Amino acid sequence: MPVANNPTPLRANRTCEYKDPSDDGVFGPISSAKDIHSLAFGTLLDILVNRSRVREAVSLYFNTVNLWFTIIEKTDFERQMEDAWDNLPAEVSILALCMALIARPPNQKPSKGMGDTVYHSTKAILSLVQSKVPMSIRLLQAELLVAMYEFSQSMPQQAYMSVGRCLHMAKAFGWHNGSLWSDINPALASPIELKRYSILSWAIVYVDCLLNLAYQNSGLPMHTAGLPCIDTIPTPDRITPQPPANPPLQFVGQNQGFRDANSDRIDGILFPEAFSSWSLSKVLWQLSNPEESILDSREFDGIIWDHARMNAAERWRSGGRFSTLGMDLISLMRLNQPTLFAGPNEMPVVDPNYVLAVNRIRNVTTFIAGKSVKLAESEDRLNAGFIDPGWALAMRDAGQLLIDHGEKELLDAGWLAKVTSLRAVLDKIAKRWKIAERFSESLKIALDHRGPATWHR
């Protein structure tokens, strides 16, 4: 019988040899770069070519995405980038690259091989920068933009990991420490700094909520559900007073007359998504933990409705703050939807809570359907990214409620026409945010398999 050839055992003093991957291939630039700052800056120019195009990409970001996801102070960032251009810090280069990533217009040429090379290049250089420089606000902002991009482009696993990294950075910065907020010490952080911390903290909750709702059957738990920070970290407007609805001091020009006219500076930034994120996280917690609920549903419904109406009535630079409005409307639908499942009681007098829930959901779904049709009239604005992916999620939820309850509980004779209209608008939004394609498809599946009232995912 032949004897098997056994591998020759390594000698005790022999070391394992390997080839340095930085000698060539994809890792070549790492070894040739002088330091992480020059590597990040070189990658920025590899993708955006020159200073002029970097400026264009940054300007595009601030004039679109940052209008509804206002996590970066425009004046401060542009000044830092211009002043330090000849020796740009790595965290500034990567943040500019992340801004360009999410602000890119639709209909880019399809990439071969692994797909979106700009996304993969951005992720790779962000990881390298994170491994070489200390944690900073700029790196957290970059990671948040990547998380939002991944959510908007239907990459739930990647977005989930990115949100987790954001949360860990926030914890490392001490933002979840109640003493930072309860006993404000100017020596530790000024009110302006605390406002910045608050905005970023609630931006993490915002993306976490969107991700959980869009992929609720994925088995991925919310990062922020039940965290003490939900009740510890104040919303930005509680740290520094919000400017009046018609602020007396405004920038001249095209921003004049808007609620967020002064949002290029941190002291004028508004982030109503903070309250919307807080309320939605509370609604989700209450629905999943009814035995621990301490909220009065009717009172909470009124508070959320008032917030939604206030922001819907304001004039915003983006044409409407649909990020916060969409989240408020999702909260209202989710808060009232369980009452529809219960149905009216058999008493001679119908439960007033049931009547209120039916009226609220009927009003919300009608508003979303009508507003979405108007938004779709300007495809240029849709393609530019003025309408955020969170509004698409609100459209999906409204459509699902109409499918499940429109004919019976809501007594809406036009429910099918509204669902058809919502799907058509979602298909248009999908040209900018791929996640809308998933939402449209889920409504199609729900229509094709219409049966017992349930949330189809």
GROMACS .gro file of C-alpha atoms in nm:
model
  457
    1MET     CA    1   0.000   0.000   0.000
    2PRO     CA    2   0.148   0.336  -0.097
    3VAL     CA    3   0.240   0.570   0.184
    4ALA     CA    4   0.081   0.914   0.184
    5ASN     CA    5   0.314   1.204   0.132
    6ASN     CA    6   0.322   1.398   0.458
    7PRO     CA    7   0.420   1.765   0.448
    8THR     CA    8   0.766   1.836   0.576
    9PRO     CA    9   0.737   1.980   0.928
   10LEU     CA   10   0.877   2.329   0.986
   11ARG     CA   11   1.199   2.347   1.174
   12ALA     CA   12   1.180   2.502   1.516
   13ASN     CA   13   1.393   2.800   1.415
   14ARG     CA   14   1.227   2.858   1.080
   15THR     CA   15   0.994   3.160   1.038
   16CYS     CA   16   0.689   3.177   0.816
   17GLU     CA   17   0.768   3.377   0.505
   18TYR     CA   18   0.523   3.597   0.317
   19LYS     CA   19   0.523   3.856   0.047
   20ASP     CA   20   0.458   4.215   0.150
   21PRO     CA   21   0.124   4.298  -0.022
   22SER     CA   22   0.221   4.664  -0.040
   23ASP     CA   23   0.484   4.585  -0.302
   24ASP     CA   24   0.229   4.603  -0.580
   25GLY     CA   25  -0.138   4.571  -0.661
   26VAL     CA   26  -0.416   4.742  -0.471
   27PHE     CA   27  -0.196   4.805  -0.167
   28GLY     CA   28   0.083   4.973  -0.360
   29PRO     CA   29  -0.018   5.331  -0.274
   30ILE     CA   30   0.001   5.252   0.097
   31SER     CA   31   0.373   5.186   0.088
   32SER     CA   32   0.450   5.471  -0.150
   33ALA     CA   33   0.258   5.737   0.046
   34LYS     CA   34   0.456   5.959   0.282
   35ASP     CA   35   0.191   5.934   0.553
   36ILE     CA   36  -0.182   5.877   0.602
   37HIS     CA   37  -0.257   6.243   0.529
   38SER     CA   38  -0.093   6.236   0.188
   39LEU     CA   39  -0.256   5.899   0.114
   40ALA     CA   40  -0.605   6.028   0.196
   41PHE     CA   41  -0.547   6.349   0.002
   42GLY     CA   42  -0.413   6.154  -0.295
   43THR     CA   43  -0.721   5.932  -0.295
   44LEU     CA   44  -0.944   6.240  -0.285
   45LEU     CA   45  -0.773   6.378  -0.597
   46ASP     CA   46  -0.768   6.037  -0.766
   47ILE     CA   47  -1.148   6.040  -0.752
   48LEU     CA   48  -1.233   6.411  -0.782
   49VAL     CA   49  -0.929   6.506  -0.995
   50ASN     CA   50  -0.857   6.862  -0.880
   51ARG     CA   51  -0.935   7.134  -0.629
   52SER     CA   52  -1.210   7.286  -0.839
   53ARG     CA   53  -1.402   6.960  -0.859
   54VAL     CA   54  -1.357   6.898  -0.488
   55ARG     CA   55  -1.517   7.236  -0.426
   56GLU     CA   56  -1.801   7.149  -0.663
   57ALA     CA   57  -1.867   6.819  -0.485
   58VAL     CA   58  -1.862   6.983  -0.142
   59SER     CA   59  -2.093   7.260  -0.264
   60LEU     CA   60  -2.332   7.003  -0.411
   61TYR     CA   61  -2.344   6.822  -0.078
   62PHE     CA   62  -2.420   7.137   0.121
   63ASN     CA   63  -2.690   7.242  -0.127
   64THR     CA   64  -2.870   6.906  -0.120
   65VAL     CA   65  -2.809   6.636   0.141
   66ASN     CA   66  -2.693   6.865   0.421
   67LEU     CA   67  -3.019   7.058   0.394
   68TRP     CA   68  -3.208   6.760   0.541
   69PHE     CA   69  -2.924   6.576   0.719
   70THR     CA   70  -2.757   6.881   0.870
   71ILE     CA   71  -2.463   6.724   1.053
   72ILE     CA   72  -2.178   6.941   0.918
   73GLU     CA   73  -2.128   7.313   0.967
   74LYS     CA   74  -2.074   7.454   0.618
   75THR     CA   75  -1.879   7.767   0.713
   76ASP     CA   76  -1.640   7.583   0.942
   77PHE     CA   77  -1.570   7.296   0.702
   78GLU     CA   78  -1.513   7.511   0.394
   79ARG     CA   79  -1.280   7.741   0.586
   80GLN     CA   80  -1.082   7.446   0.719
   81MET     CA   81  -1.052   7.289   0.375
   82GLU     CA   82  -0.940   7.612   0.209
   83ASP     CA   83  -0.693   7.713   0.480
   84ALA     CA   84  -0.528   7.369   0.502
   85TRP     CA   85  -0.548   7.265   0.135
   86ASP     CA   86  -0.171   7.238   0.092
   87ASN     CA   87  -0.147   7.011   0.397
   88LEU     CA   88  -0.498   6.872   0.434
   89PRO     CA   89  -0.552   6.647   0.739
   90ALA     CA   90  -0.660   6.293   0.655
   91GLU     CA   91  -0.992   6.328   0.837
   92VAL     CA   92  -1.083   6.634   0.628
   93SER     CA   93  -0.992   6.459   0.303
   94ILE     CA   94  -1.200   6.153   0.387
   95LEU     CA   95  -1.496   6.364   0.499
   96ALA     CA   96  -1.489   6.554   0.169
   97LEU     CA   97  -1.481   6.219  -0.011
   98CYS     CA   98  -1.780   6.092   0.188
   99MET     CA   99  -1.968   6.413   0.111
  100ALA     CA  100  -1.900   6.361  -0.258
  101LEU     CA  101  -2.011   5.997  -0.232
  102ILE     CA  102  -2.360   6.068  -0.100
  103ALA     CA  103  -2.407   6.386  -0.306
  104ARG     CA  104  -2.330   6.220  -0.640
  105PRO     CA  105  -2.610   6.265  -0.892
  106PRO     CA  106  -2.791   5.955  -1.021
  107ASN     CA  107  -2.736   5.759  -1.340
  108GLN     CA  108  -2.364   5.713  -1.292
  109LYS     CA  109  -2.198   5.482  -1.544
  110PRO     CA  110  -2.222   5.123  -1.418
  111SER     CA  111  -1.899   4.986  -1.278
  112LYS     CA  112  -1.757   4.648  -1.365
  113GLY     CA  113  -1.627   4.382  -1.130
  114MET     CA  114  -1.715   4.450  -0.766
  115GLY     CA  115  -1.952   4.735  -0.852
  116ASP     CA  116  -1.938   5.091  -0.726
  117THR     CA  117  -1.563   5.159  -0.715
  118VAL     CA  118  -1.609   5.504  -0.560
  119TYR     CA  119  -1.796   5.352  -0.266
  120HIS     CA  120  -1.539   5.075  -0.216
  121SER     CA  121  -1.250   5.320  -0.244
  122THR     CA  122  -1.413   5.552   0.008
  123LYS     CA  123  -1.477   5.269   0.253
  124ALA     CA  124  -1.121   5.143   0.218
  125ILE     CA  125  -0.954   5.479   0.276
  126LEU     CA  126  -1.192   5.557   0.565
  127SER     CA  127  -1.087   5.234   0.733
  128LEU     CA  128  -0.720   5.318   0.683
  129VAL     CA  129  -0.763   5.668   0.823
  130GLN     CA  130  -0.949   5.532   1.125
  131SER     CA  131  -0.660   5.296   1.192
  132LYS     CA  132  -0.397   5.572   1.182
  133VAL     CA  133  -0.544   5.887   1.338
  134PRO     CA  134  -0.728   5.949   1.666
  135MET     CA  135  -1.108   5.945   1.674
  136SER     CA  136  -1.256   6.283   1.592
  137ILE     CA  137  -1.578   6.463   1.507
  138ARG     CA  138  -1.475   6.461   1.140
  139LEU     CA  139  -1.439   6.082   1.137
  140LEU     CA  140  -1.777   6.039   1.303
  141GLN     CA  141  -1.936   6.268   1.046
  142ALA     CA  142  -1.771   6.069   0.767
  143GLU     CA  143  -1.896   5.739   0.910
  144LEU     CA  144  -2.247   5.880   0.945
  145LEU     CA  145  -2.253   5.985   0.580
  146VAL     CA  146  -2.135   5.640   0.478
  147ALA     CA  147  -2.408   5.481   0.692
  148MET     CA  148  -2.674   5.702   0.532
  149TYR     CA  149  -2.538   5.622   0.186
  150GLU     CA  150  -2.545   5.248   0.257
  151PHE     CA  151  -2.900   5.266   0.388
  152SER     CA  152  -3.015   5.468   0.087
  153GLN     CA  153  -2.853   5.223  -0.155
  154SER     CA  154  -3.005   4.907   0.001
  155MET     CA  155  -2.696   4.779   0.180
  156PRO     CA  156  -2.842   4.689   0.521
  157GLN     CA  157  -2.555   4.480   0.656
  158GLN     CA  158  -2.296   4.743   0.570
  159ALA     CA  159  -2.516   5.023   0.709
  160TYR     CA  160  -2.572   4.829   1.030
  161MET     CA  161  -2.199   4.794   1.089
  162SER     CA  162  -2.140   5.162   1.009
  163VAL     CA  163  -2.409   5.276   1.254
  164GLY     CA  164  -2.250   5.055   1.518
  165ARG     CA  165  -1.913   5.224   1.468
  166CYS     CA  166  -2.079   5.565   1.498
  167LEU     CA  167  -2.239   5.465   1.826
  168HIS     CA  168  -1.911   5.335   1.966
  169MET     CA  169  -1.739   5.663   1.881
  170ALA     CA  170  -2.015   5.861   2.051
  171LYS     CA  171  -1.975   5.648   2.362
  172ALA     CA  172  -1.597   5.690   2.352
  173PHE     CA  173  -1.642   6.068   2.337
  174GLY     CA  174  -1.846   6.048   2.658
  175TRP     CA  175  -2.168   6.174   2.503
  176HIS     CA  176  -2.373   5.905   2.677
  177ASN     CA  177  -2.249   6.023   3.015
  178GLY     CA  178  -2.540   6.195   3.184
  179SER     CA  179  -2.314   6.432   3.377
  180LEU     CA  180  -2.201   6.593   3.051
  181TRP     CA  181  -2.554   6.721   2.998
  182SER     CA  182  -2.699   6.753   3.348
  183ASP     CA  183  -2.426   6.975   3.491
  184ILE     CA  184  -2.301   7.182   3.199
  185ASN     CA  185  -1.948   7.300   3.264
  186PRO     CA  186  -1.815   7.553   3.010
  187ALA     CA  187  -1.464   7.437   3.097
  188LEU     CA  188  -1.549   7.094   2.955
  189ALA     CA  189  -1.773   7.192   2.664
  190SER     CA  190  -1.936   7.515   2.553
  191PRO     CA  191  -2.306   7.525   2.462
  192ILE     CA  192  -2.207   7.537   2.094
  193GLU     CA  193  -1.993   7.225   2.133
  194LEU     CA  194  -2.274   7.050   2.319
  195LYS     CA  195  -2.511   7.141   2.039
  196ARG     CA  196  -2.277   6.976   1.789
  197TYR     CA  197  -2.255   6.665   2.008
  198SER     CA  198  -2.633   6.654   2.039
  199ILE     CA  199  -2.689   6.683   1.663
  200LEU     CA  200  -2.451   6.398   1.589
  201SER     CA  201  -2.592   6.181   1.869
  202TRP     CA  202  -2.945   6.217   1.739
  203ALA     CA  203  -2.830   6.171   1.379
  204ILE     CA  204  -2.709   5.825   1.485
  205VAL     CA  205  -3.052   5.746   1.632
  206TYR     CA  206  -3.213   5.881   1.313
  207VAL     CA  207  -3.024   5.645   1.081
  208ASP     CA  208  -3.067   5.357   1.325
  209CYS     CA  209  -3.446   5.403   1.326
  210LEU     CA  210  -3.466   5.418   0.946
  211LEU     CA  211  -3.254   5.107   0.910
  212ASN     CA  212  -3.460   4.912   1.162
  213LEU     CA  213  -3.792   5.004   1.003
  214ALA     CA  214  -3.676   4.930   0.649
  215TYR     CA  215  -3.539   4.587   0.744
  216GLN     CA  216  -3.748   4.493   1.048
  217ASN     CA  217  -3.747   4.123   0.961
  218SER     CA  218  -3.370   4.107   0.909
  219GLY     CA  219  -3.299   3.999   1.266
  220LEU     CA  220  -3.065   4.295   1.320
  221PRO     CA  221  -3.160   4.464   1.649
  222MET     CA  222  -3.153   4.840   1.685
  223HIS     CA  223  -2.828   4.974   1.822
  224THR     CA  224  -2.996   5.252   2.019
  225ALA     CA  225  -3.315   5.080   2.142
  226GLY     CA  226  -3.358   5.121   2.515
  227LEU     CA  227  -3.032   5.310   2.564
  228PRO     CA  228  -3.031   5.558   2.853
  229CYS     CA  229  -2.901   5.823   2.612
  230ILE     CA  230  -3.248   5.844   2.458
  231ASP     CA  231  -3.361   6.021   2.775
  232THR     CA  232  -3.024   6.173   2.870
  233ILE     CA  233  -2.907   6.366   2.564
  234PRO     CA  234  -3.113   6.683   2.508
  235THR     CA  235  -3.222   6.782   2.160
  236PRO     CA  236  -3.019   7.070   2.009
  237ASP     CA  237  -3.296   7.325   2.050
  238ARG     CA  238  -3.290   7.268   2.428
  239ILE     CA  239  -2.919   7.354   2.444
  240THR     CA  240  -2.921   7.673   2.239
  241PRO     CA  241  -3.253   7.847   2.172
  242GLN     CA  242  -3.393   7.810   1.821
  243PRO     CA  243  -3.410   8.130   1.618
  244PRO     CA  244  -3.761   8.270   1.569
  245ALA     CA  245  -3.969   8.150   1.277
  246ASN     CA  246  -3.878   8.469   1.089
  247PRO     CA  247  -3.528   8.545   1.218
  248PRO     CA  248  -3.440   8.915   1.203
  249LEU     CA  249  -3.079   8.844   1.109
  250GLN     CA  250  -3.053   8.640   0.791
  251PHE     CA  251  -2.806   8.593   0.515
  252VAL     CA  252  -2.898   8.808   0.220
  253GLY     CA  253  -2.978   8.647  -0.112
  254GLN     CA  254  -3.160   8.326  -0.192
  255ASN     CA  255  -3.172   8.198   0.167
  256GLN     CA  256  -3.369   8.493   0.297
  257GLY     CA  257  -3.707   8.409   0.446
  258PHE     CA  258  -3.637   8.041   0.512
  259ARG     CA  259  -3.660   7.878   0.854
  260ASP     CA  260  -3.307   7.742   0.813
  261ALA     CA  261  -3.165   8.058   0.655
  262ASN     CA  262  -2.874   8.071   0.900
  263SER     CA  263  -2.790   7.701   0.903
  264ASP     CA  264  -2.446   7.747   0.746
  265ARG     CA  265  -2.317   7.822   1.097
  266ILE     CA  266  -2.346   7.594   1.398
  267ASP     CA  267  -2.532   7.851   1.607
  268GLY     CA  268  -2.801   7.872   1.338
  269ILE     CA  269  -2.828   7.502   1.252
  270LEU     CA  270  -3.170   7.347   1.306
  271PHE     CA  271  -3.205   6.972   1.350
  272PRO     CA  272  -3.575   6.893   1.404
  273GLU     CA  273  -3.489   6.531   1.323
  274ALA     CA  274  -3.363   6.506   1.682
  275PHE     CA  275  -3.714   6.529   1.826
  276SER     CA  276  -3.849   6.308   1.548
  277SER     CA  277  -3.585   6.045   1.622
  278TRP     CA  278  -3.659   6.061   1.994
  279SER     CA  279  -4.034   6.021   1.942
  280LEU     CA  280  -4.000   5.740   1.687
  281SER     CA  281  -3.756   5.549   1.907
  282LYS     CA  282  -4.008   5.584   2.191
  283VAL     CA  283  -4.290   5.455   1.971
  284LEU     CA  284  -4.085   5.156   1.858
  285TRP     CA  285  -3.985   5.078   2.216
  286GLN     CA  286  -4.345   5.103   2.333
  287LEU     CA  287  -4.469   4.871   2.059
  288SER     CA  288  -4.204   4.608   2.133
  289ASN     CA  289  -4.227   4.642   2.513
  290PRO     CA  290  -4.593   4.720   2.592
  291GLU     CA  291  -4.556   4.601   2.951
  292GLU     CA  292  -4.297   4.873   3.014
  293SER     CA  293  -4.489   5.153   2.846
  294ILE     CA  294  -4.532   5.472   3.045
  295LEU     CA  295  -4.655   5.687   2.756
  296ASP     CA  296  -5.015   5.790   2.703
  297SER     CA  297  -5.070   5.708   2.335
  298ARG     CA  298  -5.327   5.979   2.273
  299GLU     CA  299  -5.121   6.250   2.440
  300PHE     CA  300  -4.807   6.136   2.258
  301ASP     CA  301  -4.997   6.132   1.929
  302GLY     CA  302  -5.091   6.496   1.982
  303ILE     CA  303  -4.734   6.600   2.061
  304ILE     CA  304  -4.597   6.433   1.747
  305TRP     CA  305  -4.878   6.574   1.532
  306ASP     CA  306  -4.808   6.927   1.653
  307HIS     CA  307  -4.437   6.887   1.570
  308ALA     CA  308  -4.519   6.759   1.222
  309ARG     CA  309  -4.763   7.041   1.152
  310MET     CA  310  -4.519   7.306   1.274
  311ASN     CA  311  -4.238   7.190   1.046
  312ALA     CA  312  -4.471   7.132   0.751
  313ALA     CA  313  -4.589   7.492   0.777
  314GLU     CA  314  -4.238   7.640   0.767
  315ARG     CA  315  -4.043   7.739   0.456
  316TRP     CA  316  -3.720   7.540   0.419
  317ARG     CA  317  -3.432   7.582   0.178
  318SER     CA  318  -3.480   7.228   0.048
  319GLY     CA  319  -3.846   7.294  -0.030
  320GLY     CA  320  -3.963   7.105   0.279
  321ARG     CA  321  -3.804   6.928   0.573
  322PHE     CA  322  -3.931   6.587   0.462
  323SER     CA  323  -3.673   6.403   0.672
  324THR     CA  324  -3.832   6.513   0.999
  325LEU     CA  325  -4.185   6.525   0.855
  326GLY     CA  326  -4.158   6.171   0.721
  327MET     CA  327  -4.030   6.038   1.051
  328ASP     CA  328  -4.311   6.212   1.244
  329LEU     CA  329  -4.572   6.064   1.011
  330ILE     CA  330  -4.418   5.719   1.045
  331SER     CA  331  -4.444   5.757   1.424
  332LEU     CA  332  -4.811   5.850   1.395
  333MET     CA  333  -4.888   5.556   1.167
  334ARG     CA  334  -4.701   5.310   1.385
  335LEU     CA  335  -4.854   5.446   1.705
  336ASN     CA  336  -5.212   5.421   1.577
  337GLN     CA  337  -5.189   5.111   1.360
  338PRO     CA  338  -5.234   4.852   1.642
  339THR     CA  339  -5.576   5.004   1.717
  340LEU     CA  340  -5.686   4.926   1.360
  341PHE     CA  341  -5.594   4.562   1.409
  342ALA     CA  342  -5.815   4.551   1.719
  343GLY     CA  343  -6.111   4.689   1.524
  344PRO     CA  344  -6.414   4.868   1.668
  345ASN     CA  345  -6.572   4.711   1.972
  346GLU     CA  346  -6.924   4.571   1.967
  347MET     CA  347  -7.059   4.820   2.218
  348PRO     CA  348  -7.340   5.054   2.108
  349VAL     CA  349  -7.089   5.340   2.123
  350VAL     CA  350  -6.768   5.290   1.925
  351ASP     CA  351  -6.445   5.328   2.122
  352PRO     CA  352  -6.331   5.690   2.075
  353ASN     CA  353  -5.968   5.574   2.057
  354TYR     CA  354  -6.057   5.365   1.753
  355VAL     CA  355  -6.225   5.661   1.585
  356LEU     CA  356  -5.925   5.883   1.658
  357ALA     CA  357  -5.683   5.622   1.522
  358VAL     CA  358  -5.885   5.579   1.201
  359ASN     CA  359  -5.905   5.953   1.145
  360ARG     CA  360  -5.537   6.006   1.217
  361ILE     CA  361  -5.420   5.733   0.980
  362ARG     CA  362  -5.667   5.840   0.711
  363ASN     CA  363  -5.537   6.197   0.731
  364VAL     CA  364  -5.171   6.090   0.733
  365THR     CA  365  -5.196   5.846   0.441
  366THR     CA  366  -5.395   6.098   0.236
  367PHE     CA  367  -5.139   6.370   0.307
  368ILE     CA  368  -4.843   6.147   0.215
  369ALA     CA  369  -5.006   6.033  -0.109
  370GLY     CA  370  -5.098   6.387  -0.214
  371LYS     CA  371  -4.765   6.543  -0.115
  372SER     CA  372  -4.569   6.269  -0.294
  373VAL     CA  373  -4.750   6.336  -0.621
  374LYS     CA  374  -4.659   6.705  -0.597
  375LEU     CA  375  -4.296   6.623  -0.519
  376ALA     CA  376  -4.276   6.398  -0.823
  377GLU     CA  377  -4.365   6.689  -1.049
  378SER     CA  378  -4.003   6.807  -1.022
  379GLU     CA  379  -3.785   6.513  -1.121
  380ASP     CA  380  -3.481   6.740  -1.117
  381ARG     CA  381  -3.527   6.788  -0.742
  382LEU     CA  382  -3.580   6.416  -0.692
  383ASN     CA  383  -3.266   6.335  -0.888
  384ALA     CA  384  -3.065   6.597  -0.701
  385GLY     CA  385  -3.144   6.435  -0.367
  386PHE     CA  386  -3.362   6.704  -0.210
  387ILE     CA  387  -3.611   6.434  -0.106
  388ASP     CA  388  -3.451   6.207   0.150
  389PRO     CA  389  -3.482   5.825   0.161
  390GLY     CA  390  -3.671   5.853   0.491
  391TRP     CA  391  -3.965   6.011   0.308
  392ALA     CA  392  -3.965   5.708   0.078
  393LEU     CA  393  -3.998   5.492   0.388
  394ALA     CA  394  -4.300   5.697   0.500
  395MET     CA  395  -4.451   5.638   0.155
  396ARG     CA  396  -4.394   5.264   0.192
  397ASP     CA  397  -4.563   5.259   0.534
  398ALA     CA  398  -4.858   5.463   0.407
  399GLY     CA  399  -4.900   5.231   0.111
  400GLN     CA  400  -4.890   4.924   0.332
  401LEU     CA  401  -5.154   5.067   0.566
  402LEU     CA  402  -5.378   5.143   0.269
  403ILE     CA  403  -5.339   4.789   0.141
  404ASP     CA  404  -5.413   4.635   0.480
  405HIS     CA  405  -5.685   4.870   0.604
  406GLY     CA  406  -5.785   5.111   0.328
  407GLU     CA  407  -6.097   4.931   0.210
  408LYS     CA  408  -6.241   4.823   0.545
  409GLU     CA  409  -6.125   5.013   0.852
  410LEU     CA  410  -6.028   5.338   0.676
  411LEU     CA  411  -6.327   5.328   0.436
  412ASP     CA  412  -6.107   5.489   0.171
  413ALA     CA  413  -6.263   5.431  -0.170
  414GLY     CA  414  -5.949   5.560  -0.338
  415TRP     CA  415  -5.699   5.343  -0.150
  416LEU     CA  416  -5.588   5.145  -0.456
  417ALA     CA  417  -5.533   5.458  -0.665
  418LYS     CA  418  -5.323   5.603  -0.383
  419VAL     CA  419  -5.110   5.289  -0.358
  420THR     CA  420  -5.059   5.290  -0.735
  421SER     CA  421  -4.955   5.655  -0.720
  422LEU     CA  422  -4.717   5.592  -0.429
  423ARG     CA  423  -4.549   5.311  -0.621
  424ALA     CA  424  -4.506   5.531  -0.927
  425VAL     CA  425  -4.339   5.804  -0.721
  426LEU     CA  426  -4.119   5.549  -0.540
  427ASP     CA  427  -3.999   5.426  -0.878
  428LYS     CA  428  -3.891   5.781  -0.960
  429ILE     CA  429  -3.716   5.827  -0.625
  430ALA     CA  430  -3.537   5.496  -0.686
  431LYS     CA  431  -3.334   5.665  -0.958
  432ARG     CA  432  -3.164   5.856  -0.676
  433TRP     CA  433  -3.204   5.631  -0.372
  434LYS     CA  434  -3.209   5.260  -0.452
  435ILE     CA  435  -3.390   5.178  -0.127
  436ALA     CA  436  -3.707   5.323  -0.282
  437GLU     CA  437  -3.701   5.039  -0.536
  438ARG     CA  438  -3.722   4.792  -0.248
  439PHE     CA  439  -4.015   4.982  -0.099
  440SER     CA  440  -4.201   4.987  -0.430
  441GLU     CA  441  -4.146   4.616  -0.477
  442SER     CA  442  -4.271   4.540  -0.125
  443LEU     CA  443  -4.597   4.721  -0.203
  444LYS     CA  444  -4.633   4.524  -0.526
  445ILE     CA  445  -4.587   4.199  -0.336
  446ALA     CA  446  -4.840   4.308  -0.075
  447LEU     CA  447  -5.094   4.388  -0.346
  448ASP     CA  448  -5.034   4.056  -0.522
  449HIS     CA  449  -5.077   3.862  -0.198
  450ARG     CA  450  -5.340   4.076  -0.034
  451GLY     CA  451  -5.487   3.890   0.258
  452PRO     CA  452  -5.496   3.920   0.637
  453ALA     CA  453  -5.379   4.256   0.765
  454THR     CA  454  -5.007   4.235   0.823
  455TRP     CA  455  -4.693   4.438   0.764
  456HIS     CA  456  -4.518   4.283   0.465
  457ARG     CA  457  -4.144   4.320   0.453
   0.00000   0.00000   0.00000
